[in-house]
Amino acid sequence: MRMASQELQKLLMPIDEDLIFKSGNPDDLRLGDLITPIADVELGNATAVVILGIPQHIGVERNNGRPGAAGGPTEIRRALYKMATHSISPTMQAGKLMIIDAGNLDIAGKTLEQIHDEQHDVVAGLLRKKIFPIILGGGHDIAWPTMRALETLGEKYGVINIDAHADIRPLQDGKRAHSGSAFRQLLDVEHSHISAGGLVEFGLQEFSASKEHTSAIKAAGMHVMMLDEIRMEGIAFAWQEALGHATTSANTYISLDMDAFASAFAPGVSAPAADGFAPWEIAQCIRTAARNPALKIFDVAEMNPEYDVDGRTAKLAATMIMHVLSGIAERIKD
Amino acid sequence: MRMASQELQKLLMPIDEDLIFKSGNPDDLRLGDLITPIADVELGNATAVVILGIPQHIGVERNNGRPGAAGGPTEIRRALYKMATHSISPTMQAGKLMIIDAGNLDIAGKTLEQIHDEQHDVVAGLLRKKIFPIILGGGHDIAWPTMRALETLGEKYGVINIDAHADIRPLQDGKRAHSGSAFRQLLDVEHSHISAGGLVEFGLQEFSASKEHTSAIKAAGMHVMMLDEIRMEGIAFAWQEALGHATTSANTYISLDMDAFASAFAPGVSAPAADGFAPWEIAQCIRTAARNPALKIFDVAEMNPEYDVDGRTAKLAATMIMHVLSGIAERIKD
Amino acid sequence: MRMASQELQKLLMPIDEDLIFKSGNPDDLRLGDLITPIADVELGNATAVVILGIPQHIGVERNNGRPGAAGGPTEIRRALYKMATHSISPTMQAGKLMIIDAGNLDIAGKTLEQIHDEQHDVVAGLLRKKIFPIILGGGHDIAWPTMRALETLGEKYGVINIDAHADIRPLQDGKRAHSGSAFRQLLDVEHSHISAGGLVEFGLQEFSASKEHTSAIKAAGMHVMMLDEIRMEGIAFAWQEALGHATTSANTYISLDMDAFASAFAPGVSAPAADGFAPWEIAQCIRTAARNPALKIFDVAEMNPEYDVDGRTAKLAATMIMHVLSGIAERIKD
């Protein structure tokens, strides 16, 4: 089975090979050593994960945010491919798990609307082939074409957005999407396939998200879990509750906006917050979720290298992706 | 009722209007949208909070510290007025809570002693009118004129200083106050109105505060809660103990030195410490305290923009102020 | 008794006196006020601690790491000698505890092998005289000559390495040590005096240490405690377990690689990790260990001023050393 049709592959741009770190040492394999180039993938019976970059921040600029997230895919990859593969390399070496870097969506000369359409087409194509997409933003508007692909798939699904912000601002002029509108676009879908109560906004901050916005989410029958409430309840319990809402079907999508972390840990984001999650909190959440076969898509948004400090945020994003990959490997072994 | 006499208003300087962010969007109100300018305040029956800046670091320089805290009020306001008002906007819109920016104390050409006298006069004036002052430092010497205003008020009071340092160094030449002397000045008051045991130094660090200094506080019948002890006990219990000491009367003052936080979270301070509180720890403490009508004054000291990283510390200070405002709003609703 | 033979003293270089901060204030003593210069030390019956710097990063460069750790001893001292001595000054003033700065090993014009030989000689000399060495790296290859000195001592010993990495890479060309090889060198010792299971690698990170490396440690009968496992178990319990393994004899050595901390807290290291320990976690561990007379050596490695942010990492290293010194003082009092 080919990973993607030639038509879809035309939408993609290969990345600079220098980003794919190679240790060349069998005793110390790094993810870059085990990545499969997209050119001649034959999936066989392997579980397949595709890494796909969306190198644009057009939606951030529309939302009056600070540009820079277009550089996210490059810097995340630079960190990601140096990571030790610890528990996933045996599964990969046994041919049961393939991780493929599909490169970046080719955005040159395109409007945000065209980019979203093409992201939708690629993600829907991957989902149809039962391939797990890991999408590297870019602005958080990347969440919308992914959810639209889930709608196209036509099966019930659930979504957890880990974020300081609700991202349910209306479209501009009623039609222009931006980095703060993805979940508004979801709520506006008529006859959506999302499960009843299947959207969970996890970690929203009281001083970053308005009451009107959180009320609108609840009015739509969806769930808001505020950062302070999560802490009161304890994050392990709160996360189980979130998973309970979003994992009633076989299709769950987790979107991680890097500004959900306290800015000490994630300085390189478009809109930093002084308070927020610590790395160890989200690591455990994501790992738990990734072990469940219901998790079908993961993305990381708003990583902004312009404001990063010595690659700290890129490494944090890469660490979270490694937890997803490890969770997927653990599914296969179990 | 006028907020303050014309005489007191002469001591103040209005701030640059650009600092007061306005979203203009009723679905996404920010604190800047709801602030009342001081010019023509009529308090009516509303609970009133006044934001007052003290833009000087003369006391820091006297204490051989790093200058920069004079810029604190500006950078804290820049962050503060962009904050989402979540749970406080209904109370403000119902006219039950007013938040007034009184500008900065006009310090031009004045000695630290004159500035302290004028801060005392303004704070005492506010307290007499039952207005809640939130004071933006500036060096931590701002705590002394505030406590002197409590003495002038003549009612019993308690104080919690959240700080890595004890700030009980003696005056220089027996008369010159500085950023490390405020609580020494309090202990030296004859016939003070502070409650027995009503001063709690919370979060002092073993390697920042000498034994001689902590012993002097205890010898005065006051309380020292070291950072490591707080952690052993658990911060929730420790904070209840601190509140128990400082809230025996109807007047409690909490002073937050930003260097109480680990410098990862608060790099922009005069004297950073590698270890210290995390934002979430102090957020819960301050919110709990602010819900209690006994809390009458709050300040933030030693925020130093010269050493800040992308506004992180200014945002943290603003977040803590938002917890105070939210706690006050919750008092009114209850 | 002389602290060290004249022969050993020839290997050392005195440090710049400006690094030894003096408050000169008996009510606010700082460590710099209480340090004994090495020149004319008479130990008497005092417990003695010697601070020794190893200002080189040759092994880091061999391991393809980022240079800069050669500046660690200077910046750690700059922070260390400003620390308040809180609970240790009475013990020092009573003449029961001496802290001596022995300066730096003179590395000028020497190969890493020569430097290691000389570090071995100095550390073995100190151990023979029952002096507690606190060694300031430099790259983490400093751990090997220290362990070689323990071998020379010829008594049973245990080791805890607090680190994100396993540091058991093979020597280059079978003979050149580097900053990632110290524990491999230990495992390769024939007839080693290390206790059965006496090496604990504490805090290794799944995405920094390969499975082959952690398996090799376990195959040698030693212990690996991964960061995520420590969190699951709770660090207090995990640390007791680690101490149990490493403290079966009267000689324990703890090595702290600063990259064990999340890079928000320790940005100034050769190889930062986004996730990792918080300062308060390791503070408690180290303090507990230092109270036990079995702890005989402590070092801090990989502090790299080139990447530090306003001295944050140097202060963190200094804070950890202060916990060791405080724990030693508490031994004496007990």
Coordinates of C-alpha atoms in Angstrom, one line a residue, chain C:
Chain C
M1 CA 47.4 18.4 60.4
R2 CA 48.0 20.0 57.1
M3 CA 45.2 19.9 54.6
A4 CA 47.2 18.5 51.8
S5 CA 50.8 17.8 51.1
Q6 CA 52.9 20.5 49.5
E7 CA 53.2 18.2 46.5
L8 CA 49.5 18.1 46.0
Q9 CA 49.2 21.9 46.6
K10 CA 51.5 22.4 43.6
L11 CA 48.8 21.0 41.4
L12 CA 46.4 23.8 42.4
M13 CA 45.8 27.4 41.2
P14 CA 44.4 30.0 43.6
I15 CA 41.2 31.7 42.5
D16 CA 40.6 35.4 42.0
E17 CA 39.9 36.8 45.5
D18 CA 37.1 39.0 44.1
L19 CA 35.0 35.8 43.8
I20 CA 34.9 35.4 47.5
F21 CA 32.1 37.8 48.5
K22 CA 32.4 39.3 52.0
S23 CA 29.5 41.0 53.7
G24 CA 31.6 41.9 56.7
N25 CA 28.4 42.1 58.7
P26 CA 28.2 39.7 61.7
D27 CA 24.3 39.8 61.5
D28 CA 24.3 38.8 57.9
L29 CA 27.2 36.5 57.3
R30 CA 27.6 35.1 53.8
L31 CA 29.6 31.9 53.0
G32 CA 32.5 34.1 51.6
D33 CA 32.9 35.5 55.1
L34 CA 33.5 32.1 56.6
I35 CA 35.7 30.4 54.0
T36 CA 39.3 29.5 55.0
P37 CA 42.0 30.2 52.5
I38 CA 44.0 27.1 51.8
A39 CA 47.4 28.6 52.4
D40 CA 47.7 27.9 56.1
V41 CA 44.9 25.5 57.1
E42 CA 45.2 23.7 60.4
L43 CA 42.3 21.3 60.5
G44 CA 42.5 20.4 64.2
N45 CA 39.4 18.3 65.0
A46 CA 37.1 20.1 62.7
T47 CA 35.2 18.4 60.0
A48 CA 36.7 19.8 56.8
V49 CA 35.2 20.4 53.4
V50 CA 37.3 21.4 50.4
I51 CA 35.9 23.2 47.4
L52 CA 37.9 22.2 44.3
G53 CA 37.3 23.5 40.8
I54 CA 38.1 21.6 37.5
P55 CA 37.9 24.4 34.9
Q56 CA 37.9 22.3 31.7
H57 CA 35.5 21.1 29.1
I58 CA 37.8 19.0 27.0
G59 CA 35.7 15.9 27.6
V60 CA 32.6 17.8 26.5
E61 CA 34.2 18.7 23.2
R62 CA 35.3 15.2 22.7
N63 CA 31.7 14.1 23.2
N64 CA 30.6 16.7 20.6
G65 CA 29.0 18.8 23.3
R66 CA 28.8 22.6 23.5
P67 CA 31.9 24.1 25.2
G68 CA 31.6 26.5 28.1
A69 CA 31.6 24.3 31.2
A70 CA 35.3 25.3 31.8
G71 CA 33.8 28.6 33.2
G72 CA 31.6 26.7 35.7
P73 CA 33.8 26.8 38.8
T74 CA 34.1 30.6 38.5
E75 CA 30.4 31.3 38.1
I76 CA 29.4 28.8 40.7
R77 CA 31.8 30.4 43.2
R78 CA 30.5 33.9 42.4
A79 CA 27.0 32.7 43.4
L80 CA 28.1 30.4 46.2
Y81 CA 30.0 32.9 48.4
K82 CA 27.1 35.3 48.4
M83 CA 24.8 32.8 50.0
A84 CA 23.5 33.3 53.5
T85 CA 24.9 30.8 55.9
H86 CA 21.8 30.5 58.0
S87 CA 22.2 27.2 59.9
I88 CA 25.8 26.5 59.1
S89 CA 27.5 29.6 60.5
P90 CA 27.2 28.6 64.2
T91 CA 28.9 25.3 63.5
M92 CA 31.6 27.0 61.5
Q93 CA 32.1 29.7 64.1
A94 CA 32.4 27.0 66.8
G95 CA 35.3 25.6 64.9
K96 CA 33.6 22.3 64.2
L97 CA 33.3 22.8 60.5
M98 CA 35.8 24.3 58.1
I99 CA 35.1 25.1 54.5
I100 CA 38.3 25.6 52.5
D101 CA 38.5 26.8 49.0
A102 CA 41.5 24.9 47.4
G103 CA 41.2 26.8 44.2
N104 CA 41.2 25.1 40.8
L105 CA 43.3 22.3 39.4
D106 CA 45.9 23.9 37.3
I107 CA 45.1 22.6 33.8
A108 CA 47.3 24.8 31.7
G109 CA 48.9 22.9 28.9
K110 CA 47.7 19.5 30.1
T111 CA 45.9 16.7 28.4
L112 CA 42.6 15.5 29.7
E113 CA 44.4 12.3 30.8
Q114 CA 46.9 14.3 32.8
I115 CA 44.1 16.4 34.4
H116 CA 42.3 13.3 35.4
D117 CA 45.4 11.8 36.9
E118 CA 46.0 15.0 38.9
Q119 CA 42.3 15.2 40.0
H120 CA 42.6 11.6 41.1
D121 CA 45.7 12.4 43.2
V122 CA 44.1 15.4 44.9
V123 CA 40.8 13.7 45.6
A124 CA 42.5 10.6 46.9
G125 CA 44.7 12.8 49.1
L126 CA 41.7 14.5 50.6
L127 CA 39.8 11.3 51.2
R128 CA 42.8 9.8 53.0
K129 CA 42.7 12.8 55.3
K130 CA 39.0 12.4 55.9
I131 CA 38.3 15.7 54.1
F132 CA 35.0 16.0 52.2
P133 CA 35.6 17.1 48.6
I134 CA 33.1 19.3 46.8
I135 CA 34.2 19.3 43.2
L136 CA 33.0 22.0 40.7
G137 CA 33.0 20.9 37.1
G138 CA 33.8 21.2 34.3
G139 CA 32.4 18.4 32.1
H140 CA 31.0 15.3 33.6
D141 CA 34.2 13.3 33.0
I142 CA 35.2 14.7 36.4
A143 CA 33.2 11.9 37.9
W144 CA 35.7 9.3 36.7
P145 CA 38.9 10.4 38.5
T146 CA 36.8 10.9 41.6
M147 CA 35.6 7.3 41.4
R148 CA 39.1 6.2 40.7
A149 CA 40.2 7.9 43.9
L150 CA 37.5 5.9 45.7
E151 CA 39.0 2.7 44.2
T152 CA 42.4 3.8 45.4
L153 CA 41.0 4.3 48.9
G154 CA 40.2 0.6 48.7
E155 CA 37.0 0.7 50.8
K156 CA 33.5 -0.3 49.7
Y157 CA 31.6 2.6 48.2
G158 CA 28.3 3.6 46.5
V159 CA 27.5 6.2 43.9
I160 CA 24.4 8.1 42.9
N161 CA 24.5 9.9 39.6
I162 CA 21.7 12.5 39.2
D163 CA 21.5 13.0 35.5
A164 CA 19.3 13.0 32.4
H165 CA 21.9 10.9 30.6
A166 CA 23.5 7.6 31.5
D167 CA 27.1 8.6 30.6
I168 CA 28.1 5.1 29.8
R169 CA 29.3 5.6 26.3
P170 CA 32.5 3.7 25.5
L171 CA 35.9 5.4 25.4
Q172 CA 36.9 6.8 22.1
D173 CA 39.4 4.6 20.2
G174 CA 39.1 2.4 23.3
K175 CA 41.2 4.9 25.4
R176 CA 40.0 8.5 25.2
A177 CA 37.7 9.4 28.1
H178 CA 35.0 12.1 27.5
S179 CA 32.1 13.8 29.2
G180 CA 29.8 10.8 28.4
S181 CA 32.0 7.9 29.6
A182 CA 32.6 8.2 33.3
F183 CA 30.2 5.4 34.4
R184 CA 31.3 3.2 31.6
Q185 CA 34.8 3.5 33.0
L186 CA 33.5 2.5 36.4
L187 CA 31.7 -0.5 35.1
D188 CA 34.9 -1.6 33.3
V189 CA 37.0 -1.6 36.5
E190 CA 38.1 -5.2 37.2
H191 CA 37.7 -6.1 40.9
S192 CA 36.0 -2.8 41.7
H193 CA 35.4 -1.8 45.3
I194 CA 31.9 -0.6 44.5
S195 CA 29.2 -2.3 46.5
A196 CA 27.0 -4.9 44.7
G197 CA 24.3 -2.8 43.1
G198 CA 26.0 0.3 44.5
L199 CA 25.6 2.5 41.4
V200 CA 22.3 4.3 40.9
E201 CA 21.6 6.3 37.9
F202 CA 18.8 8.7 39.1
G203 CA 16.6 10.7 36.8
L204 CA 17.6 9.3 33.4
Q205 CA 15.3 10.5 30.7
E206 CA 13.7 8.1 28.3
F207 CA 14.4 10.4 25.3
S208 CA 18.0 11.2 26.4
A209 CA 19.3 7.7 27.3
S210 CA 19.1 4.7 25.0
K211 CA 17.6 1.3 26.0
E212 CA 20.9 -0.3 25.2
H213 CA 22.7 1.9 27.7
T214 CA 20.2 1.5 30.5
S215 CA 20.2 -2.3 29.8
A216 CA 23.9 -2.4 30.1
I217 CA 23.8 -0.7 33.6
K218 CA 21.2 -3.2 34.8
A219 CA 23.2 -6.1 33.3
A220 CA 26.1 -5.1 35.5
G221 CA 23.8 -5.5 38.5
M222 CA 23.4 -1.7 38.9
H223 CA 20.3 0.4 39.2
V224 CA 18.5 2.7 36.8
M225 CA 15.7 5.0 38.1
M226 CA 14.1 6.7 35.1
L227 CA 12.6 10.2 35.6
D228 CA 9.1 9.1 34.8
E229 CA 9.3 6.1 37.2
I230 CA 10.5 8.4 40.0
R231 CA 7.5 10.6 39.5
M232 CA 5.1 7.7 39.5
E233 CA 6.7 6.4 42.7
G234 CA 7.1 9.8 44.3
I235 CA 10.5 11.3 44.6
A236 CA 10.7 10.9 48.4
F237 CA 10.2 7.2 48.2
A238 CA 12.4 6.8 45.1
W239 CA 15.2 8.7 46.7
Q240 CA 15.1 6.5 49.8
E241 CA 15.4 3.5 47.5
A242 CA 18.4 5.1 45.7
L243 CA 20.0 5.8 49.0
G244 CA 19.4 2.3 50.1
H245 CA 21.3 1.0 47.2
A246 CA 24.2 3.4 47.4
T247 CA 24.7 3.7 51.1
T248 CA 25.3 0.2 52.2
S249 CA 28.9 1.1 53.0
A250 CA 30.4 4.2 54.8
N251 CA 31.4 5.9 51.5
T252 CA 28.8 7.5 49.3
Y253 CA 29.5 9.8 46.4
I254 CA 26.7 11.9 44.8
S255 CA 27.3 13.4 41.4
L256 CA 24.9 16.1 40.1
D257 CA 24.8 16.8 36.4
M258 CA 23.0 20.1 36.2
D259 CA 21.1 18.8 33.0
A260 CA 19.0 16.7 35.3
F261 CA 17.0 19.8 36.0
A262 CA 14.3 21.0 33.5
S263 CA 16.1 23.7 31.4
A264 CA 13.7 26.4 32.6
F265 CA 15.6 26.1 35.9
A266 CA 19.0 25.2 34.5
P267 CA 19.4 26.9 31.1
G268 CA 23.2 27.0 31.5
V269 CA 24.2 23.5 30.8
S270 CA 26.0 21.7 27.9
A271 CA 23.0 19.6 26.9
P272 CA 19.6 21.0 28.2
A273 CA 16.4 18.9 28.4
A274 CA 13.0 20.5 28.3
D275 CA 11.7 18.2 31.1
G276 CA 13.5 17.3 34.2
F277 CA 13.6 17.9 38.0
A278 CA 12.6 21.1 39.7
P279 CA 15.0 22.7 42.2
W280 CA 12.8 21.8 45.2
E281 CA 12.9 18.1 44.3
I282 CA 16.7 17.7 44.3
A283 CA 17.1 20.1 47.2
Q284 CA 15.3 17.8 49.5
C285 CA 17.1 14.7 48.2
I286 CA 20.6 16.2 48.6
R287 CA 19.9 17.6 52.0
T288 CA 18.7 14.2 53.2
A289 CA 21.7 12.5 51.8
A290 CA 24.2 15.0 53.2
R291 CA 22.9 14.5 56.8
N292 CA 24.1 11.0 56.6
P293 CA 27.8 10.6 57.6
A294 CA 28.2 8.1 54.8
L295 CA 28.2 10.9 52.2
K296 CA 31.8 11.6 51.5
I297 CA 32.0 13.4 48.2
F298 CA 29.7 15.6 46.1
D299 CA 30.2 17.2 42.8
V300 CA 28.3 19.4 40.3
A301 CA 29.0 19.0 36.6
E302 CA 28.1 20.5 33.3
M303 CA 27.3 24.0 34.6
N304 CA 27.9 26.0 31.4
P305 CA 28.0 29.8 31.8
E306 CA 27.9 30.4 28.1
Y307 CA 24.2 29.4 28.0
D308 CA 23.2 30.7 31.4
V309 CA 20.5 33.4 31.9
D310 CA 21.5 36.0 34.4
G311 CA 23.4 33.5 36.5
R312 CA 20.3 31.3 37.1
T313 CA 22.1 27.9 36.7
A314 CA 25.2 29.0 38.7
K315 CA 22.8 30.0 41.5
L316 CA 21.0 26.7 41.3
A317 CA 24.3 24.8 41.5
A318 CA 25.4 27.0 44.5
T319 CA 22.0 26.4 46.2
M320 CA 22.6 22.6 45.9
I321 CA 26.1 22.9 47.4
M322 CA 24.6 24.9 50.2
H323 CA 22.2 22.1 51.0
V324 CA 25.2 19.7 51.1
L325 CA 27.1 22.0 53.5
S326 CA 24.0 22.5 55.6
G327 CA 23.4 18.7 55.8
I328 CA 27.1 18.3 56.9
A329 CA 26.6 20.9 59.6
E330 CA 23.5 19.2 60.8
R331 CA 25.5 15.9 61.1
I332 CA 27.9 17.6 63.5
K333 CA 25.2 19.2 65.6
D334 CA 23.3 15.9 66.0

